[in-house]
Coordinates of C-alpha atoms and ligand atoms in Angstrom, one line a residue:
X1 CA -2.5 6.1 24.9
X2 CA -5.7 5.9 27.0
X3 CA -8.9 7.2 25.4
X4 CA -11.3 9.1 27.0
X5 CA -14.6 9.8 24.6
X6 CA -15.1 13.6 24.4
X7 CA -18.4 15.2 25.9
X8 CA -21.4 15.2 23.8
X9 CA -23.5 17.0 22.5
X10 CA -20.6 19.9 21.4
X11 CA -19.9 22.3 19.0
X12 CA -18.1 20.6 15.8
X13 CA -16.1 22.2 13.2
X14 CA -18.8 22.2 10.5
X15 CA -20.5 24.4 12.9
X16 CA -17.8 27.3 12.1
X17 CA -19.4 27.0 8.3
X18 CA -22.8 26.1 9.1
X19 CA -23.9 27.6 12.8
X20 CA -25.3 30.8 13.3
X21 CA -27.3 33.5 11.6
X22 CA -24.8 35.7 9.8
X23 CA -24.2 36.4 6.0
X24 CA -21.6 33.5 5.7
X25 CA -23.8 31.0 7.6
X26 CA -26.1 31.7 4.8
X27 CA -23.8 31.8 2.2
X28 CA -22.8 28.2 3.4
X29 CA -25.9 26.8 4.1
X30 CA -28.0 28.3 1.7
X31 CA -26.2 27.1 -1.6
X32 CA -25.8 23.5 -0.1
X33 CA -29.6 23.7 -0.1
X34 CA -29.7 23.7 -3.7
X35 CA -29.8 19.9 -3.7
X36 CA -32.6 19.5 -1.6
X37 CA -31.2 19.5 2.1
X38 CA -34.0 20.3 4.8
X39 CA -32.7 23.2 7.3
X40 CA -32.5 20.8 10.3
X41 CA -29.3 18.8 9.0
X42 CA -27.3 22.1 9.6
X43 CA -27.9 22.0 13.4
X44 CA -24.5 20.6 14.6
X45 CA -24.6 16.8 13.7
X46 CA -21.7 15.7 12.7
X47 CA -21.4 15.9 9.1
X48 CA -19.1 13.0 7.3
X49 CA -17.2 13.5 4.2
X50 CA -17.1 10.3 2.3
X51 CA -13.9 10.7 0.5
X52 CA -14.3 8.4 -2.6
X53 CA -11.3 7.5 -5.1
X54 CA -14.2 5.9 -7.5
X55 CA -13.1 6.4 -11.2
X56 CA -13.6 4.8 -14.2
X57 CA -9.9 4.8 -14.9
X58 CA -9.1 3.2 -11.8
X59 CA -11.2 -0.1 -12.3
X60 CA -10.3 -1.7 -8.9
X61 CA -12.7 1.5 -7.6
X62 CA -15.2 1.0 -10.4
X63 CA -17.8 0.2 -7.8
X64 CA -17.3 2.8 -5.2
X65 CA -20.1 4.8 -6.2
X66 CA -22.7 2.1 -5.1
X67 CA -20.6 1.4 -1.8
X68 CA -20.9 5.0 -0.9
X69 CA -24.4 4.6 -1.0
X70 CA -24.3 2.4 1.9
X71 CA -21.9 4.6 3.7
X72 CA -24.4 7.4 3.6
X73 CA -27.3 4.8 4.8
X74 CA -24.9 4.3 7.9
X75 CA -24.5 7.6 8.2
X76 CA -28.1 8.8 8.0
X77 CA -29.2 6.2 10.5
X78 CA -26.6 7.2 13.1
X79 CA -27.9 10.8 12.8
X80 CA -24.8 12.3 11.2
X81 CA -25.5 14.2 7.8
X82 CA -23.1 12.3 4.8
X83 CA -21.7 14.2 1.9
X84 CA -19.7 12.3 -0.8
X85 CA -16.6 13.9 -2.1
X86 CA -14.7 13.0 -5.2
X87 CA -11.1 12.1 -4.0
X88 CA -7.9 12.0 -6.0
X89 CA -7.7 8.3 -7.5
X90 CA -4.2 6.9 -8.4
X91 CA -4.8 3.8 -10.3
X92 CA -2.2 1.3 -10.2
X93 CA -2.9 -0.2 -13.7
X94 CA -3.2 3.2 -15.6
X95 CA -1.5 6.0 -14.2
X96 CA 2.1 6.8 -15.8
X97 CA 4.8 6.8 -14.9
X98 CA 3.7 5.3 -12.3
X99 CA 0.8 5.3 -9.6
X100 CA 3.3 6.2 -6.9
X101 CA 4.4 9.4 -8.2
X102 CA 1.0 10.4 -7.2
X103 CA 0.5 8.7 -3.7
X104 CA 1.8 12.1 -2.3
X105 CA -0.2 14.2 -4.6
X106 CA -3.4 12.8 -3.4
X107 CA -2.4 12.8 0.0
X108 CA -2.0 16.5 -0.3
X109 CA -4.8 17.1 -2.4
X110 CA -7.3 14.8 0.1
X111 CA -5.8 16.4 3.4
X112 CA -6.8 20.0 1.8
X113 CA -10.4 18.7 1.2
X114 CA -10.4 17.4 4.3
X115 CA -9.5 20.7 6.0
X116 CA -10.7 23.3 3.9
X117 CA -14.4 22.2 3.9
X118 CA -17.1 21.3 6.6
X119 CA -16.2 18.1 7.4
X120 CA -16.2 16.7 11.2
X121 CA -15.0 13.2 10.4
X122 CA -14.0 11.0 6.9
X123 CA -14.9 7.5 5.8
X124 CA -12.1 6.8 2.9
X125 CA -13.5 4.8 0.2
X126 CA -10.4 3.2 -1.3
X127 CA -9.0 0.2 -2.8
X128 CA -6.4 0.2 -5.4
X129 CA -3.1 0.2 -4.2
X130 CA -2.2 3.6 -3.8
X131 CA -5.9 5.0 -2.8
X132 CA -5.5 3.2 0.7
X133 CA -2.3 4.8 2.0
X134 CA -2.9 8.1 0.3
X135 CA -6.2 8.6 2.0
X136 CA -4.6 7.6 5.5
X137 CA -1.7 9.9 5.4
X138 CA -4.4 12.5 4.4
X139 CA -6.5 11.6 7.8
X140 CA -3.1 11.5 9.7
X141 CA -2.3 14.9 8.6
X142 CA -5.6 16.0 9.6
X143 CA -6.3 14.1 12.7
X144 CA -10.1 14.4 11.6
X145 CA -11.7 11.0 13.0
X146 CA -11.7 8.6 9.8
X147 CA -12.5 4.8 9.2
X148 CA -11.0 3.3 6.1
X149 CA -13.4 1.0 3.9
X150 CA -11.9 -0.8 1.0
X151 CA -13.7 -2.0 -2.0
X152 CA -12.7 -5.5 -1.5
X153 CA -10.9 -7.8 -3.7
X154 CA -12.4 -9.6 -6.7
X155 CA -13.5 -12.9 -7.2
X156 CA -11.3 -16.0 -8.1
X157 CA -10.0 -16.1 -11.6
X158 CA -9.7 -19.8 -13.2
X159 CA -8.2 -20.3 -16.5
X160 CA -8.2 -23.6 -18.1
X161 CA -9.3 -25.1 -14.6
X162 CA -6.4 -23.6 -12.7
X163 CA -7.1 -20.5 -10.2
X164 CA -5.3 -17.6 -11.6
X165 CA -4.5 -14.4 -9.5
X166 CA -4.4 -11.0 -10.5
X167 CA -1.2 -9.5 -11.6
X168 CA 1.0 -13.1 -10.2
X169 CA -0.6 -15.1 -13.2
X170 CA 0.2 -12.2 -15.8
X171 CA 3.9 -12.3 -14.7
X172 CA 3.7 -16.1 -14.8
X173 CA 2.3 -16.1 -18.0
X174 CA 4.2 -13.8 -19.8
X175 CA 7.3 -15.8 -18.9
X176 CA 6.1 -19.0 -19.8
X177 CA 5.4 -17.0 -23.4
X178 CA 8.9 -15.9 -23.7
X179 CA 9.9 -19.4 -22.4
X180 CA 8.0 -21.0 -25.4
X181 CA 5.5 -22.6 -22.7
X182 CA 2.7 -20.9 -23.6
X183 CA 1.0 -19.8 -27.2
X184 CA 0.4 -15.9 -27.3
X185 CA -3.5 -17.1 -28.1
X186 CA -3.7 -18.8 -24.5
X187 CA -2.2 -15.6 -23.0
X188 CA -4.8 -13.0 -24.8
X189 CA -7.5 -15.8 -23.8
X190 CA -6.5 -15.8 -19.9
X191 CA -6.9 -12.1 -19.9
X192 CA -10.2 -12.2 -19.3
X193 CA -10.5 -14.5 -17.0
X194 CA -8.0 -13.0 -14.4
X195 CA -10.7 -10.2 -13.4
X196 CA -14.0 -11.8 -13.2
X197 CA -15.6 -9.3 -11.2
X198 CA -15.5 -5.6 -9.5
X199 CA -13.3 -5.4 -6.8
X200 CA -8.9 -5.1 -6.3
X201 CA -6.6 -7.7 -7.2
X202 CA -7.6 -11.2 -5.6
X203 CA -3.9 -11.9 -4.8
X204 CA -2.3 -10.8 -1.8
X205 CA -1.0 -8.2 -3.6
X206 CA -0.6 -4.6 -2.2
X207 CA -4.1 -3.7 -2.6
X208 CA -5.0 -6.6 0.0
X209 CA -2.1 -5.8 2.0
X210 CA -2.8 -2.4 2.5
X211 CA -6.3 -3.4 3.3
X212 CA -4.9 -5.6 5.9
X213 CA -2.8 -2.8 7.1
X214 CA -5.6 -0.5 7.6
X215 CA -7.4 -3.1 9.4
X216 CA -4.6 -4.0 11.6
X217 CA -3.7 -0.5 12.4
X218 CA -7.0 -0.5 13.7
X219 CA -8.3 1.9 11.1
X220 CA -10.7 -0.5 9.6
X221 CA -13.9 -2.0 10.9
X222 CA -12.7 -6.1 11.9
X223 CA -13.2 -8.3 9.0
X224 CA -12.9 -5.2 6.5
X225 CA -10.1 -6.4 4.3
X226 CA -10.8 -9.9 2.9
X227 CA -14.8 -9.7 2.1
X228 CA -15.1 -9.7 -1.7
X229 CA -16.3 -6.8 -3.8
X230 CA -19.4 -8.7 -4.5
X231 CA -20.2 -10.1 -1.1
X232 CA -23.3 -8.6 0.4
X233 CA -21.3 -8.4 3.4
X234 CA -19.0 -5.6 1.9
X235 CA -22.2 -3.6 1.4
X236 CA -23.2 -4.2 5.0
X237 CA -19.5 -3.4 6.5
X238 CA -19.9 0.3 4.6
X239 CA -23.5 0.6 6.1
X240 CA -21.6 -0.5 9.4
X241 CA -18.7 2.0 8.7
X242 CA -21.0 4.7 8.3
X243 CA -22.8 4.5 11.6
X244 CA -19.5 3.6 13.6
X245 CA -17.6 7.0 12.0
X246 CA -20.4 9.4 13.3
X247 CA -20.1 8.1 17.0
X248 CA -16.2 8.5 16.5
X249 CA -17.1 11.8 15.6
X250 CA -19.0 12.2 18.5
X251 CA -16.3 10.5 21.0
X252 CA -13.8 12.4 19.2
X253 CA -11.7 9.2 18.3
X254 CA -9.1 10.7 15.9
X255 CA -6.3 8.5 14.3
X256 CA -3.4 9.9 16.3
X257 CA -5.1 7.9 19.1
X258 CA -5.1 4.7 17.2
X259 CA -2.0 5.2 14.9
X260 CA 0.8 5.0 17.9
X261 CA 3.7 3.2 17.8
X262 CA 1.7 -0.2 19.0
X263 CA -0.3 0.0 16.1
X264 CA 2.3 -0.3 13.6
X265 CA 4.3 -2.7 15.1
X266 CA 1.1 -4.9 15.1
X267 CA 0.9 -3.6 11.5
X268 CA 4.3 -5.1 10.6
X269 CA 3.8 -8.1 12.1
X270 CA 0.7 -8.8 10.3
X271 CA 2.5 -8.1 7.2
X272 CA 4.9 -11.1 7.9
X273 CA 2.2 -13.3 8.7
X274 CA 0.3 -12.7 5.4
X275 CA 3.1 -12.7 3.2
X276 CA 2.5 -9.1 2.4
X277 CA 3.6 -6.5 0.0
X278 CA 7.0 -4.8 0.3
X279 CA 5.4 -1.9 -0.8
X280 CA 3.6 -1.6 2.6
X281 CA 7.0 -0.9 3.9
X282 CA 7.1 2.6 1.9
X283 CA 3.4 3.3 2.7
X284 CA 3.2 2.6 6.6
X285 CA 7.0 4.8 6.9
X286 CA 4.8 7.4 5.1
X287 CA 1.6 7.1 7.1
X288 CA 3.8 7.1 10.4
X289 CA 5.7 9.9 9.3
X290 CA 2.4 12.1 9.1
X291 CA 1.0 10.9 12.6
X292 CA 4.5 11.6 14.0
X293 CA 5.5 7.9 15.0
X294 CA 8.9 7.0 14.9
X295 CA 9.1 4.1 12.7
X296 CA 12.3 2.8 10.8
X297 CA 13.3 0.2 8.3
X298 CA 14.9 -1.1 11.2
X299 CA 11.6 -1.4 13.0
X300 CA 10.5 -3.9 10.1
X301 CA 13.7 -5.9 10.4
X302 CA 13.2 -6.4 13.7
X303 CA 9.6 -7.1 14.1
X304 CA 9.2 -9.1 11.0
X305 CA 12.2 -11.8 11.8
X306 CA 10.3 -14.0 14.1
X307 CA 6.7 -14.0 12.3
X308 CA 6.0 -17.0 10.2
X309 CA 4.1 -16.5 7.1
X310 CA 1.0 -18.5 7.7
X311 CA -1.6 -17.1 5.1
X312 CA -1.1 -19.2 2.0
X313 CA -2.2 -16.7 -0.7
X314 CA -0.8 -15.9 -4.2
X315 CA 2.2 -14.8 -5.1
X316 CA 3.6 -16.4 -2.1
X317 CA 1.0 -19.6 -2.1
X318 CA -1.7 -21.3 -3.8
X319 CA -5.1 -19.4 -2.6
X320 CA -6.7 -16.3 -3.4
X321 CA -8.5 -13.7 -1.2
X322 CA -11.8 -15.2 -1.5
X323 CA -10.7 -18.4 0.1
X324 CA -9.2 -16.1 2.6
X325 CA -12.6 -14.5 3.3
X326 CA -14.0 -17.8 3.7
X327 CA -11.3 -19.2 6.1
X328 CA -12.2 -16.2 8.4
X329 CA -10.0 -13.2 7.0
X330 CA -7.5 -11.0 8.6
X331 CA -8.9 -11.5 12.5
X332 CA -8.1 -15.1 12.4
X333 CA -4.7 -13.9 11.6
X334 CA -4.7 -11.3 14.4
X335 CA -5.9 -14.1 16.8
X336 CA -3.2 -15.9 16.2
X337 CA -0.4 -13.1 16.3
X338 CA -2.3 -12.4 19.7
X339 CA -2.1 -16.1 20.7
X340 CA 1.8 -16.2 19.7
X341 CA 2.5 -13.1 22.0
X342 CA 3.4 -11.0 19.0
X343 CA 0.2 -8.7 19.3
X344 CA -0.1 -5.5 21.3
X345 CA -4.1 -6.7 22.6
X346 CA -4.7 -3.4 23.6
X347 CA -4.6 -1.5 20.6
X348 CA -7.4 1.1 20.1
X349 CA -9.5 0.4 16.7
X350 CA -12.0 2.8 14.9
X351 CA -15.0 0.6 16.8
X352 CA -13.7 1.8 19.8
X353 CA -12.6 -1.0 21.5
X354 CA -9.4 -2.7 21.6
X355 CA -8.0 -4.9 18.9
X356 CA -8.1 -8.2 20.7
X357 CA -11.5 -7.6 21.9
X358 CA -12.4 -7.7 18.2
X359 CA -10.8 -10.7 17.2
X360 CA -10.3 -13.0 20.3
X361 CA -13.2 -15.3 19.2
X362 CA -12.0 -15.8 15.6
X363 CA -12.3 -19.1 14.2
X364 CA -10.1 -21.0 11.2
X365 CA -12.2 -22.6 8.5
X366 CA -9.6 -23.7 6.8
X367 CA -6.0 -24.9 7.9
X368 CA -4.6 -24.8 4.4
X369 CA -5.8 -21.4 3.5
X370 CA -4.8 -20.0 7.1
X371 CA -1.7 -22.4 8.4
X372 CA -0.8 -23.6 11.5
X373 CA 2.9 -22.2 12.2
X374 CA 4.3 -26.1 11.8
X375 CA 3.1 -25.9 8.1
X376 CA 3.9 -22.3 7.6
X377 CA 5.1 -20.9 4.2
X378 CA 8.2 -19.7 5.7
X379 CA 9.0 -19.8 9.2
X380 CA 10.9 -16.5 9.0
X381 CA 8.6 -14.4 7.0
X382 CA 8.6 -10.4 7.3
X383 CA 10.3 -8.4 5.4
X384 CA 14.5 -8.4 5.5
X385 CA 16.0 -5.6 5.4
X386 CA 19.7 -5.6 4.0
X387 CA 22.5 -3.4 4.2
X388 CA 26.1 -3.0 3.2
X389 CA 28.1 -0.9 1.0
X390 CA 25.6 -1.2 -2.0
X391 CA 22.6 -0.1 0.1
X392 CA 23.9 2.1 3.3
X393 CA 20.6 3.2 4.3
X394 CA 18.5 -0.4 3.6
X395 CA 17.2 -2.4 0.7
X396 CA 14.3 -4.8 1.3
X397 CA 13.5 -8.2 0.0
X398 CA 10.6 -10.4 0.7
X399 CA 11.6 -14.1 1.9
X400 CA 8.4 -15.8 1.2
X401 CA 8.6 -14.9 -2.5
X402 CA 12.2 -15.5 -2.8
X403 CA 14.0 -18.8 -3.9
X404 CA 15.8 -20.5 -0.4
X405 CA 18.6 -21.5 -2.9
X406 CA 19.6 -17.7 -3.9
X407 CA 19.3 -16.4 -0.3
X408 CA 23.3 -16.6 0.0
X409 CA 25.1 -15.6 -3.2
X410 CA 27.7 -14.2 -4.9
X411 CA 27.6 -13.0 -8.7
X412 CA 28.3 -11.1 -11.3
X413 CA 26.7 -8.2 -11.8
X414 CA 24.8 -7.3 -15.0
X415 CA 23.6 -3.8 -15.3
X416 CA 21.2 -1.8 -16.8
X417 CA 21.2 2.1 -16.6
X418 CA 17.9 2.6 -16.4
X419 CA 14.5 0.8 -17.5
X420 CA 14.7 1.5 -21.1
X421 CA 18.3 0.2 -21.1
X422 CA 16.8 -3.0 -19.8
X423 CA 14.3 -3.1 -22.1
X424 CA 16.7 -2.6 -25.2
X425 CA 19.1 -5.1 -24.0
X426 CA 17.0 -8.3 -22.2
X427 CA 15.8 -10.2 -25.0
X428 CA 19.5 -10.0 -26.9
X429 CA 20.7 -13.7 -26.6
X430 CA 24.0 -11.7 -27.2
X431 CA 23.3 -10.5 -23.8
X432 CA 26.6 -11.9 -21.4
X433 CA 24.0 -13.4 -18.6
X434 CA 23.5 -16.7 -17.3
X435 CA 21.2 -17.8 -13.8
X436 CA 24.4 -17.3 -11.5
X437 CA 24.4 -13.5 -12.6
X438 CA 22.6 -10.8 -10.3
X439 CA 20.6 -8.4 -12.8
X440 CA 21.1 -4.7 -11.3
X441 CA 18.7 -2.0 -12.5
X442 CA 19.4 1.9 -11.7
X443 CA 17.4 5.3 -11.7
X444 CA 14.0 3.5 -10.6
X445 CA 13.8 5.1 -7.2
X446 CA 11.8 7.8 -6.1
X447 CA 13.6 10.4 -7.9
X448 CA 14.8 8.2 -10.7
X449 CA 11.9 7.1 -12.4
X450 CA 10.4 9.6 -11.1
X451 CA 8.0 8.1 -8.8
X452 CA 9.8 4.6 -7.9
X453 CA 7.9 2.4 -10.4
X454 CA 7.1 -1.6 -10.0
X455 CA 9.8 -2.8 -12.3
X456 CA 12.2 -4.0 -9.7
X457 CA 10.8 -8.0 -10.5
X458 CA 12.5 -7.6 -13.9
X459 CA 11.8 -10.4 -16.3
X460 CA 14.5 -13.0 -16.8
X461 CA 16.1 -13.3 -20.0
X462 CA 14.6 -15.5 -22.5
X463 CA 18.0 -17.3 -22.9
X464 CA 17.7 -18.0 -19.1
X465 CA 14.1 -18.8 -18.9
X466 CA 14.5 -21.5 -21.8
X467 CA 16.7 -23.1 -19.5
X468 CA 13.9 -24.1 -17.0
X469 CA 15.3 -21.2 -14.6
X470 CA 12.5 -19.4 -13.1
X471 CA 14.4 -16.9 -10.7
X472 CA 17.9 -14.7 -10.5
X473 CA 18.7 -12.2 -8.0
X474 CA 17.4 -8.9 -9.3
X475 CA 18.4 -5.5 -7.4
X476 CA 17.3 -2.1 -7.7
X477 CA 15.8 1.2 -6.3
X478 CA 12.4 0.7 -7.6
X479 CA 9.5 -1.2 -6.2
X480 CA 7.9 -4.4 -7.1
X481 CA 4.4 -5.0 -7.2
X482 CA 2.8 -6.8 -4.4
X483 CA 1.3 -9.8 -7.1
X484 CA 5.0 -10.3 -7.8
X485 CA 7.4 -13.1 -6.7
X486 CA 11.1 -13.5 -6.9
X487 CA 14.3 -12.9 -5.2
X488 CA 14.0 -9.5 -5.7
X489 CA 15.9 -7.0 -3.6
X490 CA 14.4 -3.7 -3.9
X491 CA 14.0 0.0 -2.5
X492 CA 17.6 0.3 -2.4
X493 CA 18.8 3.2 -0.7
X494 CA 20.1 6.2 -1.4
X495 CA 18.5 5.4 -4.9
X496 CA 21.1 5.9 -8.0
X497 CA 19.7 8.9 -9.0
X498 CA 20.4 10.5 -6.0
X499 CA 24.1 9.2 -6.2
X500 CA 24.0 6.2 -4.0
X501 CA 26.1 3.4 -4.4
X502 CA 24.2 1.6 -6.6
X503 CA 24.6 4.4 -9.2
X504 CA 28.5 3.2 -9.7
X505 CA 27.8 -0.6 -10.2
X506 CA 29.5 -1.7 -13.3
X507 CA 28.9 -4.9 -15.3
X508 CA 31.1 -7.5 -14.0
X509 CA 31.4 -6.5 -10.4
X510 CA 31.0 -8.9 -7.9
X511 CA 27.9 -8.5 -5.6
X512 CA 27.7 -10.8 -2.4
X513 CA 23.9 -11.3 -1.2
X514 CA 23.2 -13.1 2.5
X515 CA 20.0 -12.5 3.6
X516 CA 20.3 -14.2 6.8
X517 CA 23.1 -12.1 7.7
X518 CA 21.3 -8.8 5.9
X519 CA 24.1 -8.4 4.0
X520 CA 24.2 -6.6 0.8
X521 CA 28.0 -6.1 -0.3
X522 CA 29.7 -4.7 -3.7
X523 CA 33.2 -6.7 -3.5
X524 CA 34.7 -3.8 -5.0
X525 CA 37.8 -2.1 -3.1
X526 CA 36.9 0.8 -0.9
X527 CA 38.8 3.1 -2.8
X528 CA 38.0 2.1 -6.0
X529 CA 34.1 2.9 -4.8
X530 CA 35.2 6.2 -2.9
X531 CA 37.0 7.0 -6.7
X532 CA 33.7 6.0 -8.7
X533 CA 31.4 8.0 -6.4
X534 CA 33.8 11.2 -6.5
X535 CA 33.1 10.8 -10.4
X536 CA 29.5 10.2 -10.5
X537 CA 27.2 12.9 -12.2
X538 CA 23.2 12.6 -12.6
X539 CA 22.6 11.1 -15.8
X540 CA 19.1 12.2 -15.9
X541 CA 17.6 15.5 -16.4
X542 CA 15.5 16.7 -13.6
X543 CA 11.8 17.1 -14.6
X544 CA 11.5 20.8 -15.8
X545 CA 8.4 21.9 -14.4
X546 CA 4.8 21.0 -13.0
X547 CA 4.3 18.3 -10.2
X548 CA 7.0 15.9 -11.5
X549 CA 9.3 18.8 -10.6
X550 CA 7.7 19.2 -7.4
X551 CA 8.0 15.3 -6.7
X552 CA 11.7 15.0 -7.9
X553 CA 13.0 18.1 -6.0
X554 CA 11.1 17.3 -2.4
X555 CA 10.8 13.6 -2.4
X556 CA 12.5 11.5 0.3
X557 CA 14.0 8.4 0.1
X558 CA 12.6 5.2 0.0
X559 CA 14.0 4.0 3.4
X560 CA 11.9 7.0 5.1
X561 CA 8.6 6.1 2.7
X562 CA 9.0 8.6 -0.1
X563 CA 7.1 11.3 1.1
X564 CA 7.6 14.9 -0.3
X565 CA 9.7 16.6 2.6
X566 CA 7.3 19.4 3.2
X567 CA 4.3 17.2 3.7
X568 CA 5.4 15.2 6.9
X569 CA 3.7 15.4 10.3
X570 CA 0.6 16.3 11.3
X571 CA -0.8 19.5 10.5
X572 CA -4.3 19.0 12.1
X573 CA -7.6 20.8 10.9
X574 CA -8.0 24.2 12.0
X575 CA -10.8 25.8 10.1
X576 CA -9.0 28.8 9.0
X577 CA -10.5 32.1 8.1
X578 CA -14.2 32.9 6.8
X579 CA -14.3 32.4 2.9
X580 CA -16.2 36.3 2.7
Ligands
FES601 FE1 -5.6 -2.0 -8.5 FE2 -4.5 -4.4 -8.2 S1 -4.0 -2.8 -9.9 S2 -5.8 -3.3 -6.7

C-alpha cells in the first residue's frame, strides 16, 4: 500500500473531548487540569497514550514506569501531549492458569481503553511474552497510529562460569536434577544467577521473538528488539519513539498501512532466521486476524522452509540477547534476508521509511552470533507445519530446536489424558515407556486447559533421562515456552477438548512423524478412528462462569490464532457519544 501522509494541521479525535467551549469540553478538560496541565495542551496537539504494561507482578516489565518517562520526554519534545495509561499486564511467570488465556482479555481491554478515551496515537510499552501481541492486537483493531517499545532483555546470566539462559537452563537444570547430574543445592543457587537485571528473558524465547516480530512487521523503530533493558540506548529508543509517534499522528500513519501481507511475510521469514518461538505462530495469526490480513498456517510452512536459522542464540544455539545486540541485532538479520531475496524491501515501517532503508547499511560485528548461511544452525529453519489424520488442521514443530534423528520416526503412543495425569504418572518407574515411544498429552489447547498452557515440552521420565537420553517426540495441543527445546509437536488442531483426533489416541497406538514430508499420522485403521470419534465425549467440564467461561466458549483454534471469535477484525476508533 502506498502511504501518503495526511495534511497537517487538521482536527484530531482528541478534540472531540477537549475542543470547544461547551459544557462537555470543560468537563473533559477541567478535571484533567487537576494534574496541573496548562490550557494550551488542549489546543489540538496530538494526545499520545503511553499504554504501559508495567506491573510488579510482571517482573519482566517491572522497569517500564521509568522507561515511560523517556517516552514522555520524546512526546513533549515533538509537541505532543503524553498521557500514561495502565494496561492489562499478563505475566508469563505468575498468571494462572496461563498468561495465554488472558492475552485476548488484555487485547480487549486495551482496545477499549484506546477507543474510549481521548487518544490520537499510542506508544505500546511491552515486554513479557503476551504483552506484546495483546497490545499489537489492540492497535490493529483500533487502527490508531501506534509504535511498539519493548523493555528489552535481561543481561546474560552466568552460573559456575557457564552462560545460563532464562527458561532454557531452568528446563536443562531441572532435567539434570532428575537425572542425578545436578544437586538440588546447585539448582537453588542457580536461581539467582538466571535473572541478573531488569528485563525480559535473555534467550530467543517468546519475548525476544515477539520484540523481533514487532520490528520485522515495521511496528517498532529499527534496532529496538535487542537493546538490553539496562543499556542507556534502550532509554534513547524510548525517547525517539515518543518523538516519532507525534509525527505519525500528524501523518496519520496507521497500523493498517504498515501491517499488510508483506509485513507478515517479512516477520515469518525473520522468525525462521532468528530461530524464534513457536508462540509467534499463534500471535501473528491473531494480529493478522485483527488487521484483516489473510494469513494461514500454510503461509508459515511455505515461507519458513527456505530460511536458514543464522542467529546462534539459546534455546537453539549458544548465545544470549546481549551478544545479539553487540553483534548488530535484528537489522543485520533483516539485511541478510534482503540480500538473499527473502525480504519485501519496500514494506513500510513506523519511521515512515521502507524497511530496507532502515537496515541496508547494517554491519555484522560477530559472525559466530549471527552466522553466514554456510554455518547456519539449520539450513531449513522456520516452523514446520505437520498435517495428517492426527492433525487435520495442522500442528507445528520448530526444526532448529529438534533432534535430527527424531525427524522421521514411528513410535508407540504413551498417552496422558491431561496435565494432571501426566504429573501423576511421569515419575513412576512402572510407567511403560522408553525413548522410542511418543509422549501424547491431551486437553491442553485453547479450550482444554483452558488457555493453551506452555506444557507441550513435557519433561522426560526419569528412567529415560538416567540413560543419558535428552529428547523424545512429544505431541500435544499445548504450546511450548519459546525458551524450550526438543522434538516437540505443538498446537495440534483441532484440539482434544474440541473433539479433534488427538482426543481418541490410546496407549499403544502407533504414530508416524515425518517432518520432511510434513506428515503426522495415527497408524490406526480409518474405521476404528471413525468409531472412536463417534463415541467420544468431552472429559472436562466447561468453566461455569466468568472470563474462563467467556474464553472457553468463544476461543478459536490454535490454527487460526486462538483469538476470541467476536474480537476478530478491525473496528476502528470512532469517537462515540459524549459521556454526559
Ligand atoms: Fe517474561 Fe520471559 S517470562 S519475558
